[in-house]
JSON list of C-alpha atoms in Angstrom, two decimals:
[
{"chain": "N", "resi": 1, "resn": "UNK", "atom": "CA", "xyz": [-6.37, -11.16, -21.20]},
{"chain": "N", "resi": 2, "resn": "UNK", "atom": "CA", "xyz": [-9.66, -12.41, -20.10]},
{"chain": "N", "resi": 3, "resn": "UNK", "atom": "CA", "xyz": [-7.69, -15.60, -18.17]},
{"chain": "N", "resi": 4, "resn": "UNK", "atom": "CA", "xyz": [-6.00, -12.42, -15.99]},
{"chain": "N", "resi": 5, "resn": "UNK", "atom": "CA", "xyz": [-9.03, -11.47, -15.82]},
{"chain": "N", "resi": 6, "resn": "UNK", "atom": "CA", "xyz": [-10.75, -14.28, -13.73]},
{"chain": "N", "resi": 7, "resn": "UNK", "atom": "CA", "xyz": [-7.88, -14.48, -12.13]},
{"chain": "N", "resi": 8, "resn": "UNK", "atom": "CA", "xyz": [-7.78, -11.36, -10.57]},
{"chain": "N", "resi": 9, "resn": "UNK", "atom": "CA", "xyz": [-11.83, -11.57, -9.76]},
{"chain": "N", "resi": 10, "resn": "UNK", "atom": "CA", "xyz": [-11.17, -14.90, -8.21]},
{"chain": "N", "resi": 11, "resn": "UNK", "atom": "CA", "xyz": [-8.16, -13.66, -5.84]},
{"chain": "N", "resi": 12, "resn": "UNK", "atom": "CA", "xyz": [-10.32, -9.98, -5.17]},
{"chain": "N", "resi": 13, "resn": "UNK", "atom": "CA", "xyz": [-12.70, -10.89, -3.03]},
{"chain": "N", "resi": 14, "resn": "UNK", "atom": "CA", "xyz": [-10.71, -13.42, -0.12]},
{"chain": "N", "resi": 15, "resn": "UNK", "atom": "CA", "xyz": [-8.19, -10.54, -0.71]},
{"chain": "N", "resi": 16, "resn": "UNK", "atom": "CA", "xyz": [-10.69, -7.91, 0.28]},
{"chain": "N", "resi": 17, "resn": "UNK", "atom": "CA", "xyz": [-11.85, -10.18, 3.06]},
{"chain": "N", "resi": 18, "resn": "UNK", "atom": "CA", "xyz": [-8.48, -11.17, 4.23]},
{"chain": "N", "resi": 19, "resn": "UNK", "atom": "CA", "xyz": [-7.62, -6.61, 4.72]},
{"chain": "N", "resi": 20, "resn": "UNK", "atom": "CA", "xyz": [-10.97, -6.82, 6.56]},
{"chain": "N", "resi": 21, "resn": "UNK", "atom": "CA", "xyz": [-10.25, -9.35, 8.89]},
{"chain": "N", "resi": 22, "resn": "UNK", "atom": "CA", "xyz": [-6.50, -7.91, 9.45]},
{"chain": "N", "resi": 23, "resn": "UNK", "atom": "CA", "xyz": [-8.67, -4.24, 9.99]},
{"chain": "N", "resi": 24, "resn": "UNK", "atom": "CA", "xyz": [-11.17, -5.71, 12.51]},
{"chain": "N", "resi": 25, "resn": "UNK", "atom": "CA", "xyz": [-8.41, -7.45, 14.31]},
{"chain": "N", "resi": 26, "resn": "UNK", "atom": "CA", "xyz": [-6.08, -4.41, 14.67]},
{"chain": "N", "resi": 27, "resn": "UNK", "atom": "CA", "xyz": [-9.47, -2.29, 15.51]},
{"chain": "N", "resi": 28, "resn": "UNK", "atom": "CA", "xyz": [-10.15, -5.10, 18.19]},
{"chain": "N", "resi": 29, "resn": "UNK", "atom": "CA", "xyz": [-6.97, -5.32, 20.22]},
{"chain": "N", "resi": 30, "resn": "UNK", "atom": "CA", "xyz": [-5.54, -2.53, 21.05]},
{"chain": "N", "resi": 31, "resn": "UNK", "atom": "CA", "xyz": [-2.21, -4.06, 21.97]},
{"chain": "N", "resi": 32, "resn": "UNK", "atom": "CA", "xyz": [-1.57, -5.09, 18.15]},
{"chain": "N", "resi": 33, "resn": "UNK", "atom": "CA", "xyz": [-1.79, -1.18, 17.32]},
{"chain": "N", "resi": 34, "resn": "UNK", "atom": "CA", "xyz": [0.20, -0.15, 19.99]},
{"chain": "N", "resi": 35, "resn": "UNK", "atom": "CA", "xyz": [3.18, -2.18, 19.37]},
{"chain": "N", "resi": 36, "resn": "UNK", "atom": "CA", "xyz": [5.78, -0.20, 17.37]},
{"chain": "N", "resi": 37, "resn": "UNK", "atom": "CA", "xyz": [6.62, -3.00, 15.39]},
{"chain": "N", "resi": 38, "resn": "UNK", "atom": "CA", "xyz": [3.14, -3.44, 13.89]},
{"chain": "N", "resi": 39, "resn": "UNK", "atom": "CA", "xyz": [2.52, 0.23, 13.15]},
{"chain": "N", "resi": 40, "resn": "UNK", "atom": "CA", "xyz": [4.55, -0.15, 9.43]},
{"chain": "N", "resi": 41, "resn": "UNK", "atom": "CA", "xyz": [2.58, -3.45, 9.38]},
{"chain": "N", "resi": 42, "resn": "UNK", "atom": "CA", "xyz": [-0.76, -1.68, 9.37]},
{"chain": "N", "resi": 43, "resn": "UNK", "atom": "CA", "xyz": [0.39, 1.54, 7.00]},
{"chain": "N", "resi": 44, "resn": "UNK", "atom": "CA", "xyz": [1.39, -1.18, 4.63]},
{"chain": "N", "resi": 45, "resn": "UNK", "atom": "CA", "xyz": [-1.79, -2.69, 4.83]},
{"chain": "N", "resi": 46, "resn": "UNK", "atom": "CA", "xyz": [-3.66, 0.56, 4.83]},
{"chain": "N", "resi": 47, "resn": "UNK", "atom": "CA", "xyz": [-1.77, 1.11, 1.39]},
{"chain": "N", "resi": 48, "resn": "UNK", "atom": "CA", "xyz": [-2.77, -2.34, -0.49]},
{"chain": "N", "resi": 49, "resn": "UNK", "atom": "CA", "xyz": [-6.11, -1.86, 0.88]},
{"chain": "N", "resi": 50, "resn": "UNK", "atom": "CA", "xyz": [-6.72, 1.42, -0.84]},
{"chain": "N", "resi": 51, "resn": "UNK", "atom": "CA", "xyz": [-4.60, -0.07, -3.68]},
{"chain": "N", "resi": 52, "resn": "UNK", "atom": "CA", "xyz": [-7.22, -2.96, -3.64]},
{"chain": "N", "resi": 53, "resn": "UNK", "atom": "CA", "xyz": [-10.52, -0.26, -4.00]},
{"chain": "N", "resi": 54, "resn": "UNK", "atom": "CA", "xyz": [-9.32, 1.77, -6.51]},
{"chain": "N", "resi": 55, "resn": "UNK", "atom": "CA", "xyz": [-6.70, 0.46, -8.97]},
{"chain": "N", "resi": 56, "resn": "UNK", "atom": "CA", "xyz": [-8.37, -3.27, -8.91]},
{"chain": "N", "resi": 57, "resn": "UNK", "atom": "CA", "xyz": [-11.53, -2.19, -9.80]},
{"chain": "N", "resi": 58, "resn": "UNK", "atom": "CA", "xyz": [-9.91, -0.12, -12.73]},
{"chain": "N", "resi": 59, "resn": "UNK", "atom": "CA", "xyz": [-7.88, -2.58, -14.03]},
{"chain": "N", "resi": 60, "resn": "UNK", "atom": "CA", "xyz": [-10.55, -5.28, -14.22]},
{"chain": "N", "resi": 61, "resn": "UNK", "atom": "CA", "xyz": [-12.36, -2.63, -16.13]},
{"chain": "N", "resi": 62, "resn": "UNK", "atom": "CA", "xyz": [-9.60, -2.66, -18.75]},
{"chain": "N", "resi": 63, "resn": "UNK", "atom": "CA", "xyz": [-8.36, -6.52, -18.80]},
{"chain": "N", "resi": 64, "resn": "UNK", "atom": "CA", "xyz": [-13.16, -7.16, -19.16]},
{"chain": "N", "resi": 65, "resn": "UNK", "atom": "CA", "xyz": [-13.29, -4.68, -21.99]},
{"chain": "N", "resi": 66, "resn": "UNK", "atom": "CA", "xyz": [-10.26, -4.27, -23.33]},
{"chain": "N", "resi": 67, "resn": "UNK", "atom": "CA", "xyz": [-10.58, -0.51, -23.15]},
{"chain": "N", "resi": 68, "resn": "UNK", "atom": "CA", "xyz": [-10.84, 2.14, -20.47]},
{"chain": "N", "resi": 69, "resn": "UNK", "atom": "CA", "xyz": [-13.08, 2.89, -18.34]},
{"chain": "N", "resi": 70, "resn": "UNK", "atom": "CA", "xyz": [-13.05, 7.11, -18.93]},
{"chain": "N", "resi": 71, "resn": "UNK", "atom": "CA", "xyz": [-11.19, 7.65, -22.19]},
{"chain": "N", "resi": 72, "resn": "UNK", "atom": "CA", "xyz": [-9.78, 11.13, -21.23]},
{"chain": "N", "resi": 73, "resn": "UNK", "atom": "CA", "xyz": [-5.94, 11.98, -21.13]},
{"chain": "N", "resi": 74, "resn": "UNK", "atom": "CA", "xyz": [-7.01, 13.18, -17.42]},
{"chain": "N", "resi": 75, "resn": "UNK", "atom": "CA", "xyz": [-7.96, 9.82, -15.98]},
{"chain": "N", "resi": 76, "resn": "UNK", "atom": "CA", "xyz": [-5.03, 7.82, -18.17]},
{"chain": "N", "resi": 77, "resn": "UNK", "atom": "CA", "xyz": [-2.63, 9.87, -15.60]},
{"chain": "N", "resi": 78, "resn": "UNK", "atom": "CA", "xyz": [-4.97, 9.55, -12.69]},
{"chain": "N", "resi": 79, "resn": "UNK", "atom": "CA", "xyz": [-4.62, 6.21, -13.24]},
{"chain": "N", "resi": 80, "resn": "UNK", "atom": "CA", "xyz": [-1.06, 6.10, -13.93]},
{"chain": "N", "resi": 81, "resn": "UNK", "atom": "CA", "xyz": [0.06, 8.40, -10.86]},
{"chain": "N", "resi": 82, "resn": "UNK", "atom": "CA", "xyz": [-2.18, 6.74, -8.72]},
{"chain": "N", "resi": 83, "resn": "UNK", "atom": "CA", "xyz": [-0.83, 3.14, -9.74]},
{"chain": "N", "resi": 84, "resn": "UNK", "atom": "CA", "xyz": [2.64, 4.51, -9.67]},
{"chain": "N", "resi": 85, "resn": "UNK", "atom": "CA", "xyz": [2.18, 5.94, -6.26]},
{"chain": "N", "resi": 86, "resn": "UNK", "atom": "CA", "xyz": [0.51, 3.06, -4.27]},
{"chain": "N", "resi": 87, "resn": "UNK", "atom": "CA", "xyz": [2.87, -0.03, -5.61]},
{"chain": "N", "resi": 88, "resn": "UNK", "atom": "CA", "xyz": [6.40, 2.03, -4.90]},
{"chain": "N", "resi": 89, "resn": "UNK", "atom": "CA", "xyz": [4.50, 3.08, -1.41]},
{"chain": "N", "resi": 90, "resn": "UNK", "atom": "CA", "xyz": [4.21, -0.33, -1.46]},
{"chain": "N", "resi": 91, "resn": "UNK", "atom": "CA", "xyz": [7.51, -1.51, -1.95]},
{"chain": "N", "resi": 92, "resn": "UNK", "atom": "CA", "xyz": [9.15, 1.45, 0.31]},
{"chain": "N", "resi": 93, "resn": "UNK", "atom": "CA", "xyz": [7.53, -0.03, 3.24]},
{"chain": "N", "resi": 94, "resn": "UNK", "atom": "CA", "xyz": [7.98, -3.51, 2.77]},
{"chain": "N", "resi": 95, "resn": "UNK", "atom": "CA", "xyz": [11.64, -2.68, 2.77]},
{"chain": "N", "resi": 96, "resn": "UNK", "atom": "CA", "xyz": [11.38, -0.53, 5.34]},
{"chain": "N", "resi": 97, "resn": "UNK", "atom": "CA", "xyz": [9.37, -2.95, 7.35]},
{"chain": "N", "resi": 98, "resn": "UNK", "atom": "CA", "xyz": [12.04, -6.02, 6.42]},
{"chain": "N", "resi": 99, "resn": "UNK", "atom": "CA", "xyz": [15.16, -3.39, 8.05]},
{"chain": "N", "resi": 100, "resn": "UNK", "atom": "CA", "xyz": [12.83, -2.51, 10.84]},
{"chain": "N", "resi": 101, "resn": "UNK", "atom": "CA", "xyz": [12.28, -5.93, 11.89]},
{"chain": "N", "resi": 102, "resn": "UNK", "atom": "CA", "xyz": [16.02, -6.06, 11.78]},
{"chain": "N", "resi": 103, "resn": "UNK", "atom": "CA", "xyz": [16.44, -3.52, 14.65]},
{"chain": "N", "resi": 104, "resn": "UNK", "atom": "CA", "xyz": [13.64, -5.07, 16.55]},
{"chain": "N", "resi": 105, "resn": "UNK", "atom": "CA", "xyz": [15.07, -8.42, 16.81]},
{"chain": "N", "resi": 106, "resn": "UNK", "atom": "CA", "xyz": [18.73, -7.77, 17.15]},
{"chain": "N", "resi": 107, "resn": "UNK", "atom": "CA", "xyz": [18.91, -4.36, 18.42]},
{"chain": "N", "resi": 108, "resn": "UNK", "atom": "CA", "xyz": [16.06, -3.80, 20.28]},
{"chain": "N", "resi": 109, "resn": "UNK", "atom": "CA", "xyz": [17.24, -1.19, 23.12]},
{"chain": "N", "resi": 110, "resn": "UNK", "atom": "CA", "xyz": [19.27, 1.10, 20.36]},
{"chain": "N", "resi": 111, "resn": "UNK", "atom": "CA", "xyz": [15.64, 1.11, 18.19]},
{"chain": "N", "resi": 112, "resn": "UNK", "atom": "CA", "xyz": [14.00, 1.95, 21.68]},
{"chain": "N", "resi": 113, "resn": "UNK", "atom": "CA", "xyz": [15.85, 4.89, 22.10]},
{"chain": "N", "resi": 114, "resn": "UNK", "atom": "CA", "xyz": [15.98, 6.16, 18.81]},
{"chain": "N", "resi": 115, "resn": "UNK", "atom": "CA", "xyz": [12.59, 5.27, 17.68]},
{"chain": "N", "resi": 116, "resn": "UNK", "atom": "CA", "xyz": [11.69, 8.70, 15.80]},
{"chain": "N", "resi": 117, "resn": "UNK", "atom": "CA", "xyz": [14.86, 8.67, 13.58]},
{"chain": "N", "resi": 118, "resn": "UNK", "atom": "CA", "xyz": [14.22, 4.60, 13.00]},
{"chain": "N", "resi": 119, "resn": "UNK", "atom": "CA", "xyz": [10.81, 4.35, 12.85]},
{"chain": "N", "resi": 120, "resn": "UNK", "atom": "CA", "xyz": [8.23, 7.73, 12.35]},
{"chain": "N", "resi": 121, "resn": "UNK", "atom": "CA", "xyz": [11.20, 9.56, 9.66]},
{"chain": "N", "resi": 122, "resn": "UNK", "atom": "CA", "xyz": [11.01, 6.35, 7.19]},
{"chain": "N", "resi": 123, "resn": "UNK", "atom": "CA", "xyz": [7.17, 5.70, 7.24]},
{"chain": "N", "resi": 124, "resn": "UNK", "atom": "CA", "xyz": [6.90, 9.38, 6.67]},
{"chain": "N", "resi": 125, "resn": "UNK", "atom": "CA", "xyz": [9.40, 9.65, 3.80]},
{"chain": "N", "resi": 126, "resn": "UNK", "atom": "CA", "xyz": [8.30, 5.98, 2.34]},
{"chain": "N", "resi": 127, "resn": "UNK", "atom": "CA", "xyz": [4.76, 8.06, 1.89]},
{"chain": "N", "resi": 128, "resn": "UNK", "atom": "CA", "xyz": [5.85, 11.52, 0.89]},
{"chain": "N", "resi": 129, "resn": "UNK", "atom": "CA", "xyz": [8.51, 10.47, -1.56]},
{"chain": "N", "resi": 130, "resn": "UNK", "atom": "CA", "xyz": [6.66, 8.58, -4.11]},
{"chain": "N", "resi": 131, "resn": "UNK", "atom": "CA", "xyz": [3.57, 10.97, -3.35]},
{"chain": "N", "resi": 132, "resn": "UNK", "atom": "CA", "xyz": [5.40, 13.85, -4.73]},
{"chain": "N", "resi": 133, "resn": "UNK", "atom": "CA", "xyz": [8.10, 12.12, -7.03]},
{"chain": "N", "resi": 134, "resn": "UNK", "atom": "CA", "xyz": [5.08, 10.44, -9.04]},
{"chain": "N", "resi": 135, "resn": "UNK", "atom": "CA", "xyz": [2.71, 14.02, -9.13]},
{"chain": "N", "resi": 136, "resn": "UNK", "atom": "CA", "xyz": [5.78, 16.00, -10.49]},
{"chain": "N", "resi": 137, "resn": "UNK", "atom": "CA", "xyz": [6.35, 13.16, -12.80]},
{"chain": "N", "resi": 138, "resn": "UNK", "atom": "CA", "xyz": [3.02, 12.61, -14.16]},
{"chain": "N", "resi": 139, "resn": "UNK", "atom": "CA", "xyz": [1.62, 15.96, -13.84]},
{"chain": "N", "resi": 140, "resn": "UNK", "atom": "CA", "xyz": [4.13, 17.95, -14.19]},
{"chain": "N", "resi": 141, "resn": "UNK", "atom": "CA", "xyz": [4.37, 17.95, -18.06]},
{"chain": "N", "resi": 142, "resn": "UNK", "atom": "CA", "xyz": [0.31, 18.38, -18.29]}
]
C-alpha cells in the first residue's frame, strides 16, 4: 500500500506539470486550439486534469492512512461517482479520439463536411453519458 503510495506522489507532480505545460501551450497558440483535430485532444486533457486535482489527492489520502478522508456514506459515493465518471469520460474519448484520427487521416474531406455528426455529437455524448449513467447509478438508490 504505502509502495503505491510513493509511487503515485512521485509520478503527481511531473504529471501536474506536464497538464500545465500542455495548458499554457494550447493557451499560447491559438492555431493548436483551432484545429479540429486537437479539440478532443484538449477535452481529454481537460478531463485527466480535473481527474488529477480531485481523485489523486483523495486516493493518496486513503493508500497514506489507510482510511478515508470523510467517513460519511455521502462522500464514499462522491467519491465513487466522481471516480466512475472521470476514468469512463476518460476512456470514451480516447476511443473517440483514436476513430477520429481515423477520419482525419484517411478521410479527411468526408470528416470536413460532416464535422458536427463526426466530431461535436461524440465529445458531447462521451461527456453526458457517463455523467448521467454514473449519477443514476450511484445516486439513484440513496
Amino acid at each position: 500500500r504505502l509502495i503505491i503510495f510513493y509511487i503515485y506522489v512521485v509520478l503527481l507532480v511531473p504529471s501536474c506539470l506536464c497538464c500545465l505545460l500542455i495548458f499554457y501551450n494550447f493557451f499560447r497558440m491559438s492555431q493548436l486550439r483551432k484545429q479540429p483535430a486537437n479539440q478532443t485532444i484538449f477535452l481529454l486533457l481537460i478531463i485527466l486534469f480535473i481527474e488529477i486535482l480531485i481523485d489523486l489527492p483523495i486516493r493518496l489520502s486513503y493508500l497514506y492512512e489507510n482510511q478515508v478522508l470523510i467517513q460519511t456514506g455521502g462522500f464514499c459515493m462522491f467519491w465513487n461517482w466522481i471516480a466512475s465518471v472521470l476514468n469512463i469520460i476518460g476512456l470514451h474519448l480516447m476511443a473517440f479520439a483514436s476513430i477520429e484520427r481515423h477520419f482525419f487521416i484517411f478521410n479527411s474531406q468526408f470528416h470536413a463536411r460532416h464535422r458536427f455528426l463526426l466530431s461535436i455529437i461524440p465529445m458531447i455524448v462521451s461527456v453526458i453519458y457517463p455523467l448521467a449513467f454514473y449519477t443514476g447509478t450511484v445516486f439513484g438508490s440513496w
